XYZ file of C-alpha atoms in Angstrom:
519
model
C -13.271 87.409 22.285
C -12.078 88.280 18.828
C -11.717 91.519 16.970
C -14.004 90.201 14.205
C -16.973 89.275 16.395
C -18.964 91.633 18.664
C -18.448 90.863 22.351
C -20.712 88.055 23.531
C -22.385 88.835 26.850
C -22.028 86.296 29.677
C -24.453 83.456 29.108
C -27.226 82.903 31.641
C -26.486 80.480 34.418
C -29.220 78.080 33.268
C -27.231 77.244 30.105
C -24.915 75.002 32.034
C -24.781 72.826 35.110
C -21.592 72.487 37.128
C -20.911 69.077 38.574
C -18.297 67.719 41.004
C -14.611 68.469 40.376
C -15.483 71.373 38.057
C -17.136 69.152 35.453
C -19.736 70.848 33.276
C -22.778 69.799 31.270
C -25.410 71.625 29.268
C -28.756 72.262 30.873
C -31.787 70.878 28.989
C -32.742 73.177 26.133
C -29.514 75.198 26.278
C -28.906 74.481 22.585
C -31.861 74.267 20.164
C -32.375 70.774 18.790
C -32.731 72.109 15.239
C -29.280 73.738 15.355
C -27.346 72.596 12.245
C -24.189 72.089 14.336
C -25.827 69.627 16.728
C -26.799 66.006 16.846
C -27.114 63.592 19.737
C -23.626 62.146 19.302
C -21.873 65.554 19.302
C -23.627 66.980 22.375
C -21.754 66.765 25.703
C -22.065 63.476 27.559
C -24.339 63.996 30.599
C -22.597 63.770 33.953
C -24.413 60.575 34.933
C -23.017 58.835 31.834
C -19.391 59.863 32.492
C -18.462 56.714 34.368
C -15.317 55.272 32.749
C -12.834 54.412 35.507
C -9.055 54.124 35.641
C -9.407 50.457 34.738
C -11.565 51.249 31.709
C -8.935 53.625 30.303
C -6.036 51.301 31.119
C -7.922 48.393 29.527
C -8.622 50.536 26.478
C -4.896 51.135 25.991
C -3.956 47.526 26.648
C -6.509 46.474 24.055
C -5.282 49.037 21.522
C -1.560 48.422 22.048
C -1.643 44.625 21.847
C -2.039 44.072 18.130
C -0.016 42.831 15.196
C 1.194 46.247 13.889
C 2.376 47.131 17.418
C 4.168 43.774 17.599
C 5.833 44.530 14.272
C 7.118 47.969 15.319
C 10.191 46.501 16.969
C 10.799 44.277 13.956
C 10.680 47.294 11.669
C 13.309 49.062 13.730
C 15.546 45.999 13.851
C 15.178 45.697 10.073
C 16.533 49.251 9.881
C 19.674 48.150 11.729
C 18.917 48.614 15.437
C 19.479 45.898 18.002
C 16.643 44.885 20.352
C 17.733 47.272 23.125
C 17.758 50.266 20.776
C 14.365 49.290 19.333
C 12.692 48.912 22.736
C 14.283 52.146 23.987
C 13.029 54.051 20.934
C 9.492 52.757 21.403
C 9.485 53.441 25.157
C 10.748 57.001 24.750
C 8.262 57.744 21.968
C 5.315 56.655 24.082
C 6.452 58.691 27.073
C 6.676 61.746 24.823
C 3.279 61.277 23.175
C 1.661 60.705 26.571
C 2.104 64.435 27.315
C -0.169 65.826 24.578
C -2.457 62.833 25.123
C -3.151 63.941 28.698
C -3.376 67.635 27.777
C -5.986 67.185 25.072
C -7.739 64.496 27.083
C -8.414 66.966 29.911
C -11.373 68.549 28.094
C -13.182 65.202 27.894
C -14.124 64.613 31.543
C -14.596 68.345 32.157
C -16.914 69.187 29.254
C -17.964 65.813 27.831
C -17.255 66.849 24.225
C -15.616 64.830 21.418
C -12.533 65.958 19.506
C -14.255 67.775 16.586
C -16.340 69.835 19.012
C -13.253 70.698 21.075
C -11.549 71.778 17.836
C -14.336 74.318 17.290
C -12.880 76.444 20.087
C -9.650 76.961 18.133
C -10.631 76.491 14.467
C -14.215 77.762 14.594
C -17.514 75.913 14.199
C -16.911 75.373 10.490
C -13.131 75.423 10.556
C -13.087 72.420 12.915
C -13.878 70.269 9.893
C -10.311 70.846 8.636
C -8.522 68.962 11.453
C -11.456 66.565 11.812
C -11.310 65.436 8.191
C -7.517 65.113 8.293
C -7.858 62.918 11.364
C -10.688 60.965 9.722
C -8.646 60.320 6.574
C -5.751 58.984 8.624
C -8.104 56.788 10.639
C -9.689 55.363 7.488
C -6.244 54.405 6.202
C -5.356 52.784 9.517
C -8.684 50.960 9.549
C -7.850 49.447 6.165
C -4.340 48.476 7.285
C -5.540 46.807 10.488
C -8.476 45.055 8.825
C -6.276 43.653 6.067
C -3.651 42.450 8.547
C -6.345 40.839 10.682
C -7.934 39.205 7.636
C -4.583 37.828 6.487
C -3.953 36.478 9.993
C -7.261 34.652 10.049
C -6.681 33.367 6.506
C -3.237 32.037 7.430
C -4.395 30.200 10.554
C -7.521 28.768 8.907
C -5.349 27.583 6.032
C -3.212 25.685 8.513
C -6.286 24.098 10.090
C -8.260 23.184 6.953
C -5.470 22.664 4.439
C -5.853 23.729 0.828
C -7.484 26.947 2.038
C -4.677 28.981 0.498
C -4.881 27.193 -2.844
C -8.352 28.443 -3.759
C -8.891 30.167 -7.089
C -7.734 33.760 -7.199
C -9.656 36.997 -7.552
C -7.662 40.176 -8.054
C -4.397 38.321 -7.461
C -5.471 36.843 -4.095
C -7.290 33.608 -3.163
C -11.030 34.157 -2.810
C -10.782 32.643 0.650
C -8.518 35.520 1.708
C -11.079 38.040 0.464
C -13.760 36.146 2.379
C -11.754 36.362 5.624
C -11.164 40.047 5.044
C -14.856 40.815 4.385
C -16.133 38.779 7.339
C -13.620 40.385 9.661
C -14.568 43.840 8.355
C -18.262 43.140 8.992
C -17.586 41.915 12.531
C -15.779 45.140 13.419
C -18.571 47.355 12.171
C -21.198 45.246 13.940
C -19.493 45.805 17.292
C -18.986 49.549 16.911
C -22.518 49.949 15.552
C -23.834 49.019 18.991
C -22.233 52.109 20.521
C -19.576 53.204 23.021
C -20.890 51.178 25.970
C -20.468 48.017 23.926
C -16.936 49.120 23.083
C -16.160 49.699 26.787
C -17.409 46.237 27.739
C -15.525 44.623 24.855
C -12.239 46.325 25.819
C -12.655 45.310 29.468
C -12.403 41.600 28.688
C -10.384 41.840 25.475
C -7.407 43.441 27.260
C -6.662 40.583 29.704
C -7.508 37.984 27.028
C -4.899 39.351 24.642
C -2.281 39.648 27.398
C -2.810 35.994 28.289
C -2.540 35.053 24.613
C 0.771 36.871 24.234
C 2.189 35.292 27.385
C 1.068 31.849 26.206
C 2.938 32.441 22.938
C 6.058 33.428 24.896
C 5.879 30.316 27.113
C 5.279 28.067 24.116
C 8.323 29.388 22.279
C 10.488 29.298 25.397
C 9.607 25.641 26.051
C 10.353 24.632 22.451
C 13.587 26.632 22.415
C 14.889 25.557 25.784
C 15.728 29.243 26.293
C 15.986 32.227 24.016
C 18.028 32.370 20.860
C 20.962 34.473 19.776
C 18.856 37.448 18.740
C 19.306 39.093 22.158
C 23.047 39.006 21.610
C 22.908 40.254 18.030
C 24.878 43.523 17.816
C 23.441 46.671 16.338
C 24.355 47.322 12.726
C 24.300 51.040 13.539
C 26.187 51.147 16.838
C 25.649 54.223 19.016
C 27.638 56.650 16.895
C 27.107 58.726 13.780
C 25.236 55.964 11.941
C 22.657 55.545 14.719
C 21.273 59.048 15.163
C 20.159 59.658 11.541
C 18.003 56.536 11.916
C 16.975 57.131 15.539
C 15.313 60.541 15.228
C 13.033 59.827 12.236
C 12.250 56.453 13.812
C 11.382 58.187 17.085
C 9.059 60.555 15.230
C 7.524 57.567 13.451
C 6.906 55.766 16.743
C 5.323 58.929 18.164
C 3.163 59.180 15.045
C 1.883 55.661 15.707
C -0.268 57.127 18.498
C -0.272 60.790 17.420
C -3.717 60.130 15.994
C -5.055 59.315 19.459
C -3.345 62.355 20.998
C -5.845 64.411 18.994
C -9.083 62.516 19.387
C -8.561 61.121 22.883
C -11.452 63.372 24.075
C -13.693 60.988 22.097
C -12.987 58.541 24.942
C -12.182 60.736 27.946
C -15.570 62.474 27.544
C -16.967 59.338 29.204
C -14.489 59.585 32.109
C -15.626 59.746 35.726
C -13.038 62.470 36.343
C -9.523 63.686 35.567
C -7.918 61.146 37.889
C -9.442 58.278 35.911
C -8.133 59.474 32.543
C -4.723 60.578 33.827
C -3.942 57.414 35.759
C -5.614 55.135 33.238
C -3.624 56.510 30.309
C -0.363 56.815 32.241
C -0.583 53.210 33.377
C -1.946 51.917 30.092
C 0.015 53.498 27.233
C 3.794 53.721 27.892
C 4.070 50.577 30.017
C 1.962 48.461 27.684
C 3.727 49.504 24.501
C 7.189 49.041 26.018
C 6.431 45.630 27.473
C 4.750 44.529 24.261
C 7.797 45.558 22.239
C 10.025 43.622 24.637
C 7.698 40.636 24.446
C 7.847 40.660 20.644
C 11.645 40.638 20.755
C 11.745 37.760 23.271
C 9.332 35.644 21.265
C 11.209 36.347 18.047
C 14.496 35.406 19.650
C 12.926 32.114 20.673
C 11.839 31.520 17.078
C 15.453 32.026 16.035
C 16.489 29.188 18.315
C 13.654 26.845 17.306
C 13.433 27.414 13.547
C 16.825 28.865 12.717
C 15.347 32.169 11.563
C 13.813 35.185 13.230
C 10.045 35.116 12.626
C 8.769 38.565 13.545
C 5.149 38.054 12.480
C 3.322 36.258 15.330
C 0.757 34.806 12.919
C 3.483 33.198 10.782
C 5.125 31.900 13.947
C 1.968 30.270 15.318
C 1.288 28.782 11.882
C 4.405 26.627 12.361
C 2.594 24.473 14.935
C 0.429 21.449 14.074
C -1.599 21.626 17.279
C -5.205 22.354 16.265
C -6.169 23.683 19.706
C -3.180 26.025 19.682
C -4.099 27.248 16.222
C -7.704 27.895 17.224
C -6.627 29.734 20.352
C -4.210 31.861 18.302
C -6.967 32.511 15.757
C -9.299 33.883 18.438
C -6.479 35.916 19.974
C -5.564 37.532 16.653
C -9.225 38.286 15.994
C -9.809 39.840 19.435
C -6.547 41.812 19.394
C -7.141 43.331 15.978
C -10.808 44.130 16.584
C -9.864 45.689 19.908
C -7.493 48.238 18.410
C -9.285 48.866 15.156
C -12.715 49.787 16.413
C -11.294 51.904 19.224
C -8.480 53.687 17.419
C -9.728 53.834 13.844
C -13.530 53.849 13.797
C -14.618 55.929 16.800
C -12.754 59.068 15.712
C -13.837 59.290 12.054
C -17.395 58.435 13.089
C -17.455 61.601 15.215
C -15.429 63.568 12.657
C -17.807 62.757 9.808
C -20.801 63.480 12.037
C -19.298 66.912 12.690
C -19.155 67.537 8.935
C -22.929 67.167 8.500
C -24.607 66.616 11.894
C -28.118 66.463 10.457
C -27.221 63.825 7.885
C -24.524 61.750 9.595
C -24.690 60.303 13.086
C -22.104 58.172 14.881
C -23.279 54.890 13.360
C -23.467 56.289 9.838
C -19.978 57.757 10.238
C -18.687 54.350 11.319
C -20.140 52.716 8.206
C -18.610 55.377 5.952
C -15.250 54.801 7.645
C -15.470 51.091 6.927
C -16.212 51.631 3.252
C -13.540 54.312 2.708
C -10.972 52.268 4.629
C -11.355 49.472 2.086
C -11.543 51.618 -1.041
C -8.223 53.408 -0.477
C -6.278 50.107 -0.230
C -3.843 51.365 2.446
C -2.171 47.993 3.035
C 0.452 48.932 0.461
C 1.854 51.388 3.006
C 3.331 48.500 5.002
C 5.280 46.921 2.127
C 8.694 48.091 3.420
C 9.931 49.474 6.784
C 11.127 52.656 5.050
C 7.736 53.301 3.481
C 5.854 52.396 6.664
C 7.947 54.231 9.274
C 9.488 57.162 7.395
C 6.882 57.967 4.731
C 3.505 56.981 6.172
C 4.091 57.488 9.903
C 6.403 60.463 9.377
C 3.939 62.316 7.142
C 0.991 61.573 9.403
C 2.939 62.549 12.502
C 3.951 65.918 11.104
C 0.395 66.931 10.203
C -1.215 65.636 13.368
C 1.487 67.174 15.554
C 0.634 70.523 13.983
C -3.044 70.160 14.898
C -2.154 69.013 18.416
C -0.033 72.130 18.941
C -2.974 74.382 18.062
C -5.416 72.494 20.305
C -3.038 72.577 23.273
C -2.201 76.251 22.747
C -5.838 77.263 22.531
C -7.164 75.149 25.410
C -4.322 75.511 27.913
C -2.552 78.799 27.107
C -5.132 81.054 25.453
C -8.277 79.853 27.246
C -6.716 78.345 30.378
C -9.051 75.310 30.149
C -12.171 77.516 30.325
C -14.643 76.972 27.471
C -18.048 78.462 26.771
C -19.775 75.112 26.380
C -23.031 76.251 24.764
C -21.200 78.469 22.266
C -19.380 75.422 20.891
C -22.724 74.678 19.222
C -24.030 78.213 18.504
C -23.508 80.050 15.200
C -22.690 83.692 15.859
C -21.260 83.003 19.295
C -17.810 83.160 20.803
C -16.332 80.540 18.469
C -17.974 81.719 15.247
C -14.988 83.999 14.418
C -15.239 84.965 10.706
C -18.131 83.011 9.214
C -17.223 79.960 11.261
C -13.458 80.035 10.622
C -10.616 81.203 12.869
C -7.937 82.415 10.467
C -5.306 82.261 13.226
C -5.658 78.499 13.519
C -5.627 78.056 9.737
C -2.446 80.126 9.399
C -0.761 78.278 12.275
C -1.740 74.951 10.715
C -0.471 75.924 7.262
C 2.873 77.235 8.527
C 3.393 74.380 10.991
C 2.412 71.803 8.387
C 4.857 73.139 5.803
C 7.684 73.202 8.342
C 6.847 69.688 9.527
C 6.493 67.853 6.210
C 7.872 70.282 3.615
C 11.285 68.653 3.771
C 9.956 65.087 3.350
C 12.438 63.042 1.366
C 13.028 59.459 0.285
C 16.103 57.538 -0.666
C 15.968 56.602 -4.364
C 13.589 53.709 -4.875
C 12.259 53.634 -1.303
C 9.477 56.218 -1.304
C 7.477 58.847 -3.184
C 9.457 61.975 -2.267
C 12.462 63.579 -4.007
C 15.830 62.702 -2.516
C 16.477 66.405 -1.787
C 13.067 66.886 -0.174
C 9.857 68.503 -1.373
C 11.278 71.849 -0.215
C 15.043 71.265 -0.102
C 15.968 73.867 2.516
C 13.445 72.284 4.932
C 14.952 68.809 4.552
C 16.867 69.012 7.892
C 13.523 69.429 9.724
C 11.876 66.390 8.146
C 13.352 63.924 10.637
C 11.681 65.817 13.492
C 8.307 66.389 11.796
C 5.978 65.745 14.738
C 7.976 67.888 17.156
C 8.488 70.673 14.592
C 4.792 70.743 13.700
C 3.618 70.775 17.315
C 6.077 73.421 18.552
C 5.785 75.798 15.595
C 1.984 75.761 15.416
C 1.684 76.161 19.195
C 3.947 79.203 19.317
C 2.481 80.836 16.222
C -1.109 80.340 17.384
C -0.372 81.892 20.778
C 1.327 84.880 19.131
C -1.503 85.435 16.654
C -4.176 85.026 19.319
C -2.487 87.478 21.663
C -2.049 90.159 19.015
C -5.599 89.869 17.687
C -7.367 90.105 21.002
C -8.617 86.537 21.568
C -9.452 86.150 25.239
C -10.609 83.141 27.222
C -14.060 82.772 28.647
C -14.362 83.934 32.238
C -15.631 82.066 35.242
C -18.923 83.894 34.849
C -19.515 82.430 31.415
C -21.258 79.220 30.592
C -18.311 76.923 31.120
C -17.321 77.842 34.591
C -13.945 76.749 35.779
């Protein structure tokens, strides 16, 4: 309860239904259908529809992790001076770290069946939840553009190899019209799949995951056979060593690798709300995320080392590597694999979240499908592919900035759900103006303050070397520059602590077992 809202009496038992393992759903009619904070996509998933298993979650992560940008993560780190062992270690450690908040925020999904923007209402307020939701949506739109462009370029490259002359078509806007065609067709395919809903996504991920794994292994075998073994890249020494030159690169790189999936650590309830129980989401994510990303990074290094032996140069882009073959069947197989891999990650990681986030902004005007279409349009208009032009811009500027802001939001969500409310939510009040989470006209000032302070600490010191990025060399706020390399961790820790302190001093209390949520 807050000091700004009169105490809300315990809600009647008929407002909720408790299922097995403490899972909760709303009883029919518990929330009026004409409520301006409700639409069908934002309401809790009924218990009978929460049926995603451990395999479904593991397959989701395999499908999301096996894509071209993930493949290129190791190459970006090597380009910064690391050897392959340092690059794989950095990626493995980052994914183990981000798994923690992923599981903590994911807990609310199977228990209450709510998506991320509705969960954020508990901490930010019914209206205030739009702040983190729109930040997350903006990031997702940018990622959607990046992934769609990379996928379109991959298709364009492989079709050019098959048909010949494809790349020599007349140009529009500095690019061949055939490239724009590949990009638009690929964009339309993604939206068509997600438009059919989450069950279609689940079925797609189930078969896409093993298909992409097989494709990657086939690429490894093909390179190994042509190379007669792996090239000298595995023996290439680090340009940084393990001393004073390594750590200034390691920590911002680690934060950048964490930021790669920091987006999902916020909106993972968008998926876990369909989970059959906590065991399914915990085991599925634990088996799917850190192992997949680490093995995929190792696989990318092995394949690249083989390319060094075969072609005399390290070819980090798998599309460019496959394009070296003249085998039409191999090219077609690679084309399908690139298409499946990119669709798999993009619709899951970068369309589902903003679709819910935009629906939360105006539930009566925007549903899940409309939100997905808006995401597709915005993702193209902002032209985010420029963010990948250099490793410094991609890892330090884009991923570092995103990681700092999203880490700040994650700290508030974890503090509110686990420390302040001890995982007990008043489910019906997440949709009711004037209820427990209405705070001051729909906004919880404690969360806003924690976000502002944590965000400034996390990204206020952002800096760029001359000519490599948009920030001043001394940092936006010079005295915060030492914190910039640890943006995600600084944002998460500072916002978590500050939110707990503010909530304790202002009288915020969790719902009790007699309230609608149960325990």
